[in-house]
Amino acid sequence: MKAIAINGSPRKGWNTEKLLKEALRGAESVGAETKLVQLYDLNYTGCKSCFACKRQGAESYQCALKDDLAIVIEEIFNADALFLGSPIYFGDITGQMVCFIERLGFPLLSYDDYTKRLFDGKINAGLFFTMNAPEAFYKSNMEQSLKNRAGILQRLGGTVEVYAAHDTYQFSDYSKYHTGIFDEVHKRKVREEQFPNDMEAAYEIGCRLTSLNNKF
Ligand SMILES: Cc1cc2nc3c(=O)[nH]c(=O)nc-3n(C[C@H](O)[C@H](O)[C@H](O)COP(=O)(O)O)c2cc1C
């Protein structure tokens, strides 16, 4: 079994990567080989609308563009579980993650029939969001549109789960930055009391989504 995590945060070792690493630890606990990909280390673009994936006779569920994402996408189609992690920037996933999803997702979509599945395998997918927003704001203003982001992942044929971690700790030392809109004491409390629960949830999602594909 294989599980791949894609970090859509430019900050290595921070909230998003921490959750993804827990998901991978969960995947390892059920016997998977794992890999973490840092999107911000790669040179790639979003979809260039070349339509190679829609050509008569050459329709493919894999993007034809040959840049640093090509090998990553190839590996994803040989995996059992895929974990995507993104911080929320201006109410949405990061630009790098948008481009990644265009490249993974557009070739999965048939222009003959939206209901047709081009990829007939099964890859279970977990989508992890981290954000400054507290849970109530996420639920009322962001949850639905962010869950829609997971829609294209349904075309991977597996189970899709979405998890959001709220009120994340953003600076290692709040006193060194202009952070007047944040209550650092509250943020620290969330980091100490809630974030460990988020990590545990990520671990469990990692176990669950990977073991769903265990044929033994
Ligand atoms: C450019 C930028 C825009 C952001 N916009 C939002 C936002 O709209 N809503 C929000 O809740 N948090 C926002 N944040 C905060 C991050 O989503 C949050 O700190 C996240 O947990 C960072 O993930 P990381 O620690 O893995 O980098 C923004 C951060 C940056 C740098």
Coordinates of N, CA and C in Angstrom, one line a residue, residues 2-215:
K2 N 0.3 2.3 -0.6 CA 1.1 3.6 -0.7 C 0.2 4.7 -0.3
A3 N 0.8 5.7 0.4 CA 0.0 6.9 0.7 C 0.9 8.1 0.4
I4 N 0.4 9.1 -0.3 CA 1.1 10.3 -0.6 C 0.4 11.5 0.0
A5 N 1.2 12.4 0.6 CA 0.7 13.6 1.1 C 1.3 14.8 0.3
I6 N 0.5 15.8 0.0 CA 0.9 16.9 -0.8 C 0.7 18.2 0.1
N7 N 1.8 18.8 0.4 CA 1.8 20.0 1.3 C 1.6 21.3 0.5
G8 N 0.5 21.9 0.6 CA 0.2 23.1 -0.1 C 0.5 24.4 0.7
S9 N 1.3 24.2 1.8 CA 1.8 25.4 2.5 C 3.2 25.6 2.2
P10 N 3.6 26.9 2.1 CA 5.0 27.2 1.9 C 5.8 27.0 3.1
R11 N 5.2 26.9 4.3 CA 5.9 26.8 5.6 C 6.1 25.4 6.0
K12 N 7.3 24.9 5.8 CA 7.6 23.6 6.1 C 7.6 23.4 7.7
G13 N 7.1 22.4 8.1 CA 7.1 22.1 9.6 C 6.0 22.8 10.4
W14 N 5.1 23.6 9.7 CA 4.1 24.3 10.4 C 2.8 23.5 10.4
N15 N 1.7 24.2 10.7 CA 0.4 23.5 11.0 C 0.0 22.5 9.9
T16 N 0.0 22.9 8.6 CA -0.5 22.0 7.6 C 0.4 20.8 7.4
E17 N 1.7 21.0 7.4 CA 2.6 19.8 7.3 C 2.5 18.9 8.5
K18 N 2.3 19.5 9.7 CA 2.1 18.7 10.9 C 1.0 17.7 10.7
L19 N -0.2 18.2 10.2 CA -1.4 17.4 10.1 C -1.1 16.3 9.0
L20 N -0.5 16.7 7.9 CA -0.2 15.7 6.9 C 0.7 14.6 7.4
K21 N 1.7 15.0 8.2 CA 2.7 14.0 8.7 C 1.9 13.0 9.6
E22 N 1.0 13.5 10.4 CA 0.2 12.6 11.2 C -0.6 11.7 10.4
A23 N -1.2 12.2 9.3 CA -2.0 11.3 8.4 C -1.1 10.2 7.8
L24 N 0.2 10.6 7.5 CA 1.1 9.6 6.9 C 1.5 8.6 8.0
R25 N 1.7 9.1 9.2 CA 2.0 8.2 10.3 C 0.9 7.2 10.5
G26 N -0.4 7.6 10.4 CA -1.5 6.7 10.4 C -1.5 5.7 9.3
A27 N -1.1 6.2 8.1 CA -1.0 5.3 7.0 C 0.1 4.2 7.2
E28 N 1.2 4.7 7.8 CA 2.3 3.8 8.0 C 1.9 2.7 9.1
S29 N 1.1 3.1 10.0 CA 0.7 2.2 11.1 C -0.2 1.0 10.5
V30 N -0.7 1.2 9.3 CA -1.5 0.1 8.7 C -0.7 -0.5 7.6
G31 N 0.6 -0.2 7.5 CA 1.5 -0.9 6.6 C 1.8 -0.2 5.3
A32 N 1.4 1.1 5.2 CA 1.7 1.7 3.9 C 3.1 2.3 3.8
E33 N 3.6 2.4 2.6 CA 4.8 3.2 2.3 C 4.3 4.6 2.1
T34 N 5.1 5.6 2.5 CA 4.5 6.9 2.5 C 5.5 7.9 1.8
K35 N 5.0 9.0 1.4 CA 5.8 10.1 0.8 C 5.1 11.4 1.0
L36 N 6.0 12.4 1.4 CA 5.5 13.8 1.5 C 6.1 14.6 0.4
V37 N 5.2 15.3 -0.3 CA 5.6 16.2 -1.4 C 5.4 17.7 -1.0
Q38 N 6.4 18.5 -1.2 CA 6.3 19.9 -0.9 C 6.0 20.7 -2.2
L39 N 4.8 21.1 -2.3 CA 4.4 21.8 -3.6 C 5.3 23.0 -3.8
Y40 N 5.7 23.7 -2.8 CA 6.5 25.0 -3.0 C 7.9 24.7 -3.4
D41 N 8.3 23.4 -3.4 CA 9.7 23.1 -3.9 C 9.7 22.8 -5.4
L42 N 8.5 22.7 -5.9 CA 8.4 22.2 -7.3 C 8.1 23.4 -8.3
N43 N 8.6 23.2 -9.5 CA 8.3 24.2 -10.6 C 7.2 23.6 -11.5
Y44 N 6.1 24.2 -11.5 CA 5.0 23.8 -12.3 C 3.9 24.9 -12.4
T45 N 3.0 24.7 -13.3 CA 1.9 25.6 -13.5 C 0.6 24.9 -13.3
G46 N -0.5 25.7 -13.4 CA -1.8 25.1 -13.4 C -2.0 24.6 -14.8
C47 N -3.2 24.1 -15.1 CA -3.6 23.6 -16.4 C -3.4 24.7 -17.5
K48 N -2.8 24.3 -18.6 CA -2.5 25.3 -19.7 C -3.6 25.2 -20.8
S49 N -4.6 24.4 -20.6 CA -5.7 24.3 -21.5 C -5.2 23.8 -22.9
C50 N -4.3 22.8 -22.8 CA -3.7 22.3 -24.1 C -4.7 21.2 -24.7
F51 N -5.6 20.7 -23.8 CA -6.6 19.7 -24.2 C -6.0 18.4 -24.7
A52 N -4.8 18.1 -24.4 CA -4.2 16.8 -24.8 C -5.1 15.7 -24.1
C53 N -5.6 16.0 -22.9 CA -6.4 15.0 -22.2 C -7.8 14.8 -22.8
K54 N -8.1 15.7 -23.7 CA -9.5 15.6 -24.3 C -9.5 15.2 -25.8
R55 N -8.3 14.9 -26.3 CA -8.1 14.6 -27.8 C -8.8 13.3 -28.1
Q56 N -9.5 13.3 -29.3 CA -10.0 12.0 -29.8 C -8.9 11.0 -30.0
G57 N -9.1 9.8 -29.4 CA -8.2 8.8 -29.6 C -7.0 8.8 -28.6
A58 N -6.9 9.9 -27.9 CA -5.8 10.0 -26.9 C -6.2 10.5 -25.5
E59 N -7.5 10.4 -25.3 CA -8.1 10.8 -24.0 C -7.3 10.1 -22.9
S60 N -6.9 10.9 -21.9 CA -6.1 10.3 -20.8 C -6.6 10.9 -19.5
Y61 N -6.6 10.1 -18.4 CA -6.9 10.7 -17.1 C -5.7 11.3 -16.5
Q62 N -4.5 11.3 -17.2 CA -3.3 11.9 -16.6 C -2.8 13.1 -17.5
C63 N -2.5 14.2 -16.8 CA -2.0 15.4 -17.5 C -0.8 15.1 -18.3
A64 N -0.8 15.7 -19.5 CA 0.3 15.5 -20.5 C 1.5 16.5 -20.2
L65 N 1.3 17.5 -19.4 CA 2.3 18.5 -19.3 C 3.5 17.9 -18.5
K66 N 4.7 18.2 -19.0 CA 5.9 17.6 -18.4 C 6.7 18.6 -17.6
D67 N 6.3 18.8 -16.4 CA 7.1 19.6 -15.5 C 7.3 18.8 -14.2
D68 N 7.6 19.5 -13.1 CA 7.9 18.8 -11.9 C 6.7 18.1 -11.3
L69 N 5.5 18.4 -11.8 CA 4.3 17.7 -11.2 C 4.0 16.4 -11.9
A70 N 4.6 16.2 -13.1 CA 4.3 15.0 -13.9 C 4.6 13.7 -13.1
I71 N 5.7 13.7 -12.5 CA 6.1 12.5 -11.7 C 5.3 12.3 -10.4
V72 N 4.9 13.4 -9.9 CA 4.0 13.4 -8.7 C 2.7 12.8 -9.0
I73 N 2.1 13.3 -10.1 CA 0.8 12.8 -10.6 C 0.8 11.3 -10.9
E74 N 1.9 10.9 -11.6 CA 2.1 9.5 -11.9 C 2.1 8.7 -10.6
E75 N 2.8 9.2 -9.6 CA 2.9 8.4 -8.3 C 1.5 8.4 -7.6
I76 N 0.7 9.5 -7.7 CA -0.6 9.5 -7.1 C -1.5 8.4 -7.7
F77 N -1.4 8.2 -9.0 CA -2.2 7.2 -9.6 C -1.8 5.7 -9.3
N78 N -0.6 5.6 -8.6 CA -0.2 4.3 -8.1 C -0.4 4.2 -6.6
A79 N -1.1 5.2 -6.0 CA -1.2 5.1 -4.6 C -2.6 4.7 -4.2
D80 N -2.7 4.3 -2.9 CA -4.0 3.9 -2.3 C -4.7 5.1 -1.6
A81 N -3.9 6.0 -1.1 CA -4.4 7.1 -0.4 C -3.7 8.4 -0.7
L82 N -4.4 9.4 -0.8 CA -3.9 10.8 -1.1 C -4.3 11.7 -0.1
F83 N -3.4 12.5 0.5 CA -3.7 13.5 1.5 C -3.3 14.8 1.0
L84 N -4.2 15.8 0.9 CA -3.9 17.1 0.4 C -4.0 18.1 1.6
G85 N -3.1 18.9 1.8 CA -3.2 19.9 2.9 C -2.9 21.3 2.4
S86 N -3.8 22.2 2.9 CA -3.6 23.6 2.5 C -4.0 24.5 3.6
P87 N -3.2 25.6 3.8 CA -3.7 26.7 4.6 C -4.7 27.4 3.8
I88 N -5.5 28.2 4.5 CA -6.5 29.0 3.9 C -5.9 30.4 3.7
Y89 N -5.9 30.8 2.4 CA -5.5 32.2 2.1 C -6.6 32.9 1.4
F90 N -7.0 34.0 2.0 CA -8.2 34.8 1.5 C -9.4 33.9 1.3
G91 N -9.7 33.0 2.2 CA -10.9 32.2 2.2 C -10.8 31.0 1.3
D92 N -9.7 30.7 0.7 CA -9.6 29.6 -0.2 C -8.3 28.9 0.0
I93 N -8.1 27.8 -0.8 CA -6.8 27.1 -0.7 C -5.7 27.9 -1.4
T94 N -4.4 27.6 -1.1 CA -3.3 28.4 -1.7 C -3.3 28.3 -3.2
G95 N -2.6 29.3 -3.8 CA -2.5 29.3 -5.3 C -1.8 28.0 -5.8
Q96 N -0.8 27.6 -5.1 CA -0.1 26.4 -5.5 C -1.0 25.2 -5.5
M97 N -1.9 25.1 -4.5 CA -2.8 24.0 -4.4 C -3.9 24.1 -5.5
V98 N -4.3 25.3 -5.8 CA -5.3 25.4 -6.9 C -4.7 24.9 -8.2
C99 N -3.4 25.3 -8.5 CA -2.8 24.8 -9.7 C -2.6 23.3 -9.7
F100 N -2.2 22.8 -8.6 CA -2.1 21.3 -8.5 C -3.4 20.6 -8.8
I101 N -4.5 21.1 -8.2 CA -5.8 20.5 -8.4 C -6.3 20.6 -9.8
E102 N -6.0 21.7 -10.5 CA -6.3 21.8 -11.9 C -5.6 20.7 -12.7
R103 N -4.4 20.5 -12.4 CA -3.6 19.5 -13.1 C -4.0 18.1 -12.9
L104 N -4.4 17.8 -11.6 CA -4.8 16.5 -11.2 C -6.2 16.2 -11.7
G105 N -7.1 17.3 -11.6 CA -8.5 17.1 -11.8 C -9.0 17.2 -13.2
F106 N -8.5 18.2 -14.0 CA -9.1 18.4 -15.3 C -9.1 17.1 -16.2
P107 N -7.9 16.4 -16.2 CA -7.9 15.2 -17.0 C -8.9 14.1 -16.5
L108 N -9.3 14.2 -15.3 CA -10.2 13.2 -14.7 C -11.7 13.4 -15.2
L109 N -11.9 14.6 -15.8 CA -13.2 15.0 -16.2 C -13.5 14.7 -17.7
S110 N -14.5 14.0 -18.0 CA -14.8 13.7 -19.4 C -15.7 14.8 -20.0
Y111 N -15.3 15.3 -21.2 CA -16.2 16.3 -21.8 C -17.3 15.6 -22.7
D112 N -17.3 14.3 -22.7 CA -18.4 13.6 -23.4 C -19.6 13.4 -22.4
D113 N -19.2 13.2 -21.1 CA -20.2 12.8 -20.2 C -19.7 13.1 -18.8
Y114 N -20.3 14.1 -18.1 CA -19.8 14.5 -16.8 C -19.9 13.3 -15.8
T115 N -20.8 12.4 -16.0 CA -21.0 11.3 -15.1 C -20.0 10.1 -15.3
K116 N -19.3 10.2 -16.4 CA -18.4 9.1 -16.8 C -17.1 9.2 -16.0
R117 N -16.6 8.0 -15.5 CA -15.4 8.0 -14.7 C -14.3 7.6 -15.7
L118 N -13.2 8.4 -15.9 CA -12.1 8.0 -16.8 C -11.1 7.1 -16.1
F119 N -10.9 7.4 -14.8 CA -10.0 6.6 -14.0 C -10.8 5.5 -13.2
D120 N -10.5 4.2 -13.5 CA -11.4 3.2 -12.9 C -10.7 2.6 -11.6
G121 N -9.7 3.2 -11.1 CA -9.1 2.7 -9.9 C -9.8 3.3 -8.7
K122 N -9.1 3.1 -7.5 CA -9.7 3.6 -6.3 C -8.6 4.2 -5.4
I123 N -8.7 5.5 -5.3 CA -7.7 6.2 -4.4 C -8.5 7.0 -3.3
N124 N -8.4 6.7 -2.1 CA -9.1 7.4 -1.0 C -8.4 8.7 -0.8
A125 N -9.1 9.8 -0.5 CA -8.5 11.1 -0.4 C -8.9 11.8 0.8
G126 N -8.0 12.4 1.5 CA -8.2 13.3 2.7 C -7.8 14.7 2.4
L127 N -8.6 15.6 2.7 CA -8.3 17.0 2.4 C -8.2 17.7 3.8
F128 N -7.1 18.3 4.1 CA -6.9 19.0 5.4 C -6.7 20.5 5.1
F129 N -7.5 21.3 5.8 CA -7.4 22.7 5.8 C -6.9 23.2 7.1
T130 N -6.0 24.3 7.1 CA -5.7 24.9 8.4 C -5.9 26.4 8.2
M131 N -6.4 27.1 9.3 CA -6.8 28.5 9.1 C -6.8 29.2 10.5
N132 N -6.7 30.5 10.4 CA -6.8 31.4 11.5 C -8.3 31.4 12.0
A133 N -9.2 31.3 11.1 CA -10.6 31.5 11.5 C -11.1 30.5 12.5
P134 N -11.9 30.9 13.5 CA -12.5 30.0 14.5 C -13.5 29.1 13.8
E135 N -13.9 28.0 14.5 CA -14.8 27.0 13.9 C -16.1 27.6 13.4
A136 N -16.7 28.5 14.2 CA -18.0 29.1 13.9 C -18.0 29.8 12.6
F137 N -16.9 30.6 12.4 CA -16.8 31.4 11.1 C -16.6 30.5 10.0
Y138 N -15.7 29.4 10.2 CA -15.5 28.4 9.1 C -16.8 27.8 8.7
K139 N -17.6 27.4 9.7 CA -18.9 26.7 9.4 C -19.8 27.6 8.6
S140 N -19.9 28.9 9.0 CA -20.9 29.7 8.4 C -20.5 30.3 7.1
N141 N -19.2 30.5 6.9 CA -18.7 31.3 5.7 C -17.8 30.5 4.8
M142 N -17.2 29.4 5.2 CA -16.2 28.8 4.4 C -16.4 27.3 4.1
E143 N -17.1 26.7 5.0 CA -17.2 25.2 4.9 C -17.6 24.7 3.5
Q144 N -18.8 25.2 3.1 CA -19.4 24.7 1.9 C -18.5 24.9 0.7
S145 N -17.9 26.1 0.5 CA -17.1 26.3 -0.7 C -15.8 25.5 -0.6
L146 N -15.3 25.3 0.6 CA -14.1 24.5 0.7 C -14.4 23.1 0.4
K147 N -15.5 22.6 0.9 CA -15.9 21.2 0.7 C -16.1 21.0 -0.8
N148 N -16.5 22.0 -1.5 CA -16.7 21.9 -3.0 C -15.4 21.6 -3.7
R149 N -14.3 22.1 -3.0 CA -12.9 21.8 -3.6 C -12.7 20.3 -3.6
A150 N -13.3 19.6 -2.7 CA -13.1 18.1 -2.6 C -13.8 17.4 -3.7
G151 N -14.7 18.1 -4.4 CA -15.6 17.4 -5.4 C -14.8 16.7 -6.5
I152 N -13.8 17.3 -7.0 CA -13.0 16.7 -8.1 C -12.3 15.4 -7.6
L153 N -12.1 15.3 -6.3 CA -11.4 14.2 -5.7 C -12.3 12.9 -5.7
Q154 N -13.6 13.2 -5.9 CA -14.5 12.0 -6.0 C -14.2 11.2 -7.2
R155 N -13.6 11.9 -8.2 CA -13.3 11.2 -9.5 C -12.2 10.2 -9.3
L156 N -11.6 10.2 -8.2 CA -10.5 9.2 -7.9 C -11.1 7.9 -7.4
G157 N -12.5 7.9 -7.3 CA -13.2 6.6 -7.1 C -13.2 6.1 -5.7
G158 N -12.6 6.8 -4.7 CA -12.6 6.3 -3.3 C -13.4 7.2 -2.4
T159 N -13.2 6.9 -1.1 CA -13.8 7.8 -0.1 C -13.1 9.1 0.0
V160 N -13.8 10.2 0.2 CA -13.2 11.5 0.4 C -13.6 12.0 1.8
E161 N -12.6 12.4 2.5 CA -12.9 13.1 3.9 C -12.2 14.4 3.9
V162 N -12.9 15.4 4.6 CA -12.4 16.7 4.7 C -12.3 17.0 6.2
Y163 N -11.1 17.6 6.6 CA -10.9 18.0 8.0 C -10.3 19.4 8.1
A164 N -10.9 20.2 8.9 CA -10.4 21.6 9.1 C -9.9 21.8 10.5
A165 N -8.7 22.4 10.6 CA -8.2 22.8 11.9 C -8.2 24.3 12.0
H166 N -8.8 24.8 13.1 CA -9.2 26.2 13.2 C -8.2 26.9 14.1
D167 N -8.2 28.3 14.0 CA -7.5 29.1 15.0 C -6.1 28.7 15.2
T168 N -5.4 28.4 14.1 CA -4.0 27.8 14.2 C -3.1 28.9 14.8
Y169 N -2.0 28.4 15.3 CA -0.9 29.3 15.8 C 0.0 29.7 14.6
Q170 N 0.1 31.0 14.4 CA 0.7 31.4 13.1 C 2.1 31.9 13.2
F171 N 2.5 32.4 14.4 CA 3.9 32.9 14.6 C 4.6 32.2 15.7
S172 N 5.9 32.0 15.6 CA 6.6 31.4 16.8 C 6.7 32.4 17.9
D173 N 6.7 33.7 17.6 CA 6.7 34.7 18.7 C 5.8 35.9 18.2
Y174 N 4.6 35.9 18.8 CA 3.7 36.9 18.4 C 4.2 38.3 18.7
S175 N 5.0 38.5 19.7 CA 5.5 39.8 20.1 C 6.4 40.5 19.0
K176 N 6.9 39.7 18.1 CA 7.8 40.3 17.1 C 7.0 40.8 15.8
Y177 N 5.7 40.6 15.8 CA 4.9 41.0 14.6 C 3.8 41.9 15.0
H178 N 3.2 42.6 14.0 CA 2.0 43.3 14.2 C 0.8 42.3 14.2
T179 N 0.4 42.0 15.4 CA -0.7 40.9 15.5 C -1.8 41.3 16.4
G180 N -2.1 42.6 16.3 CA -3.1 43.2 17.2 C -4.5 42.6 17.1
I181 N -4.8 42.0 15.9 CA -6.2 41.5 15.8 C -6.3 40.1 16.4
F182 N -5.2 39.5 16.8 CA -5.2 38.2 17.4 C -5.0 38.2 18.9
D183 N -5.6 37.3 19.6 CA -5.4 37.1 21.1 C -4.4 36.0 21.2
E184 N -3.1 36.3 21.5 CA -2.1 35.3 21.5 C -2.3 34.3 22.6
V185 N -2.9 34.7 23.7 CA -3.1 33.8 24.8 C -4.2 32.7 24.4
H186 N -5.2 33.2 23.7 CA -6.2 32.3 23.2 C -5.6 31.3 22.1
K187 N -4.8 31.9 21.3 CA -4.1 31.1 20.2 C -3.3 30.0 20.8
R188 N -2.5 30.4 21.9 CA -1.7 29.4 22.5 C -2.5 28.3 23.2
K189 N -3.6 28.7 23.8 CA -4.5 27.7 24.4 C -5.0 26.7 23.3
V190 N -5.4 27.3 22.2 CA -5.9 26.4 21.1 C -4.8 25.4 20.7
R191 N -3.6 26.0 20.5 CA -2.5 25.2 20.1 C -2.2 24.0 21.1
E192 N -2.3 24.4 22.4 CA -2.0 23.4 23.4 C -3.2 22.4 23.6
E193 N -4.4 22.9 23.5 CA -5.5 22.0 23.9 C -6.3 21.4 22.7
Q194 N -6.4 22.2 21.6 CA -7.2 21.7 20.4 C -6.3 21.0 19.4
F195 N -5.1 21.7 19.1 CA -4.3 21.2 18.0 C -3.9 19.7 18.2
P196 N -3.6 19.2 19.4 CA -3.3 17.8 19.6 C -4.5 16.9 19.1
N197 N -5.7 17.4 19.3 CA -6.9 16.7 18.9 C -7.0 16.6 17.3
D198 N -6.6 17.8 16.7 CA -6.5 17.8 15.3 C -5.5 16.8 14.7
M199 N -4.4 16.7 15.4 CA -3.3 15.8 15.0 C -3.8 14.3 15.1
E200 N -4.5 14.1 16.2 CA -5.1 12.7 16.4 C -6.1 12.4 15.3
A201 N -6.9 13.4 15.0 CA -7.9 13.2 13.9 C -7.2 12.9 12.6
A202 N -6.2 13.6 12.3 CA -5.4 13.4 11.1 C -4.8 12.0 11.0
Y203 N -4.3 11.6 12.2 CA -3.7 10.2 12.3 C -4.8 9.2 12.0
E204 N -6.0 9.4 12.5 CA -7.1 8.4 12.3 C -7.5 8.4 10.9
I205 N -7.6 9.6 10.3 CA -8.0 9.7 8.9 C -7.0 8.9 8.0
G206 N -5.7 9.1 8.4 CA -4.6 8.4 7.7 C -4.8 6.9 7.7
C207 N -5.0 6.4 8.9 CA -5.2 4.9 9.1 C -6.4 4.5 8.3
R208 N -7.5 5.2 8.5 CA -8.8 4.8 7.9 C -8.8 4.8 6.4
L209 N -8.3 5.9 5.8 CA -8.4 6.0 4.3 C -7.4 5.0 3.7
T210 N -6.3 4.7 4.4 CA -5.3 3.8 3.8 C -5.8 2.4 3.9
S211 N -6.4 2.0 5.1 CA -6.8 0.6 5.3 C -8.0 0.3 4.5
L212 N -8.8 1.3 4.0 CA -9.9 1.0 3.2 C -9.5 0.2 1.9
N213 N -8.3 0.5 1.5 CA -7.8 -0.2 0.2 C -7.0 -1.5 0.5
N214 N -6.9 -1.8 1.8 CA -6.1 -3.0 2.1 C -6.9 -4.3 1.7
K215 N -6.4 -5.0 0.8 CA -7.1 -6.2 0.3 C -6.9 -7.4 1.1

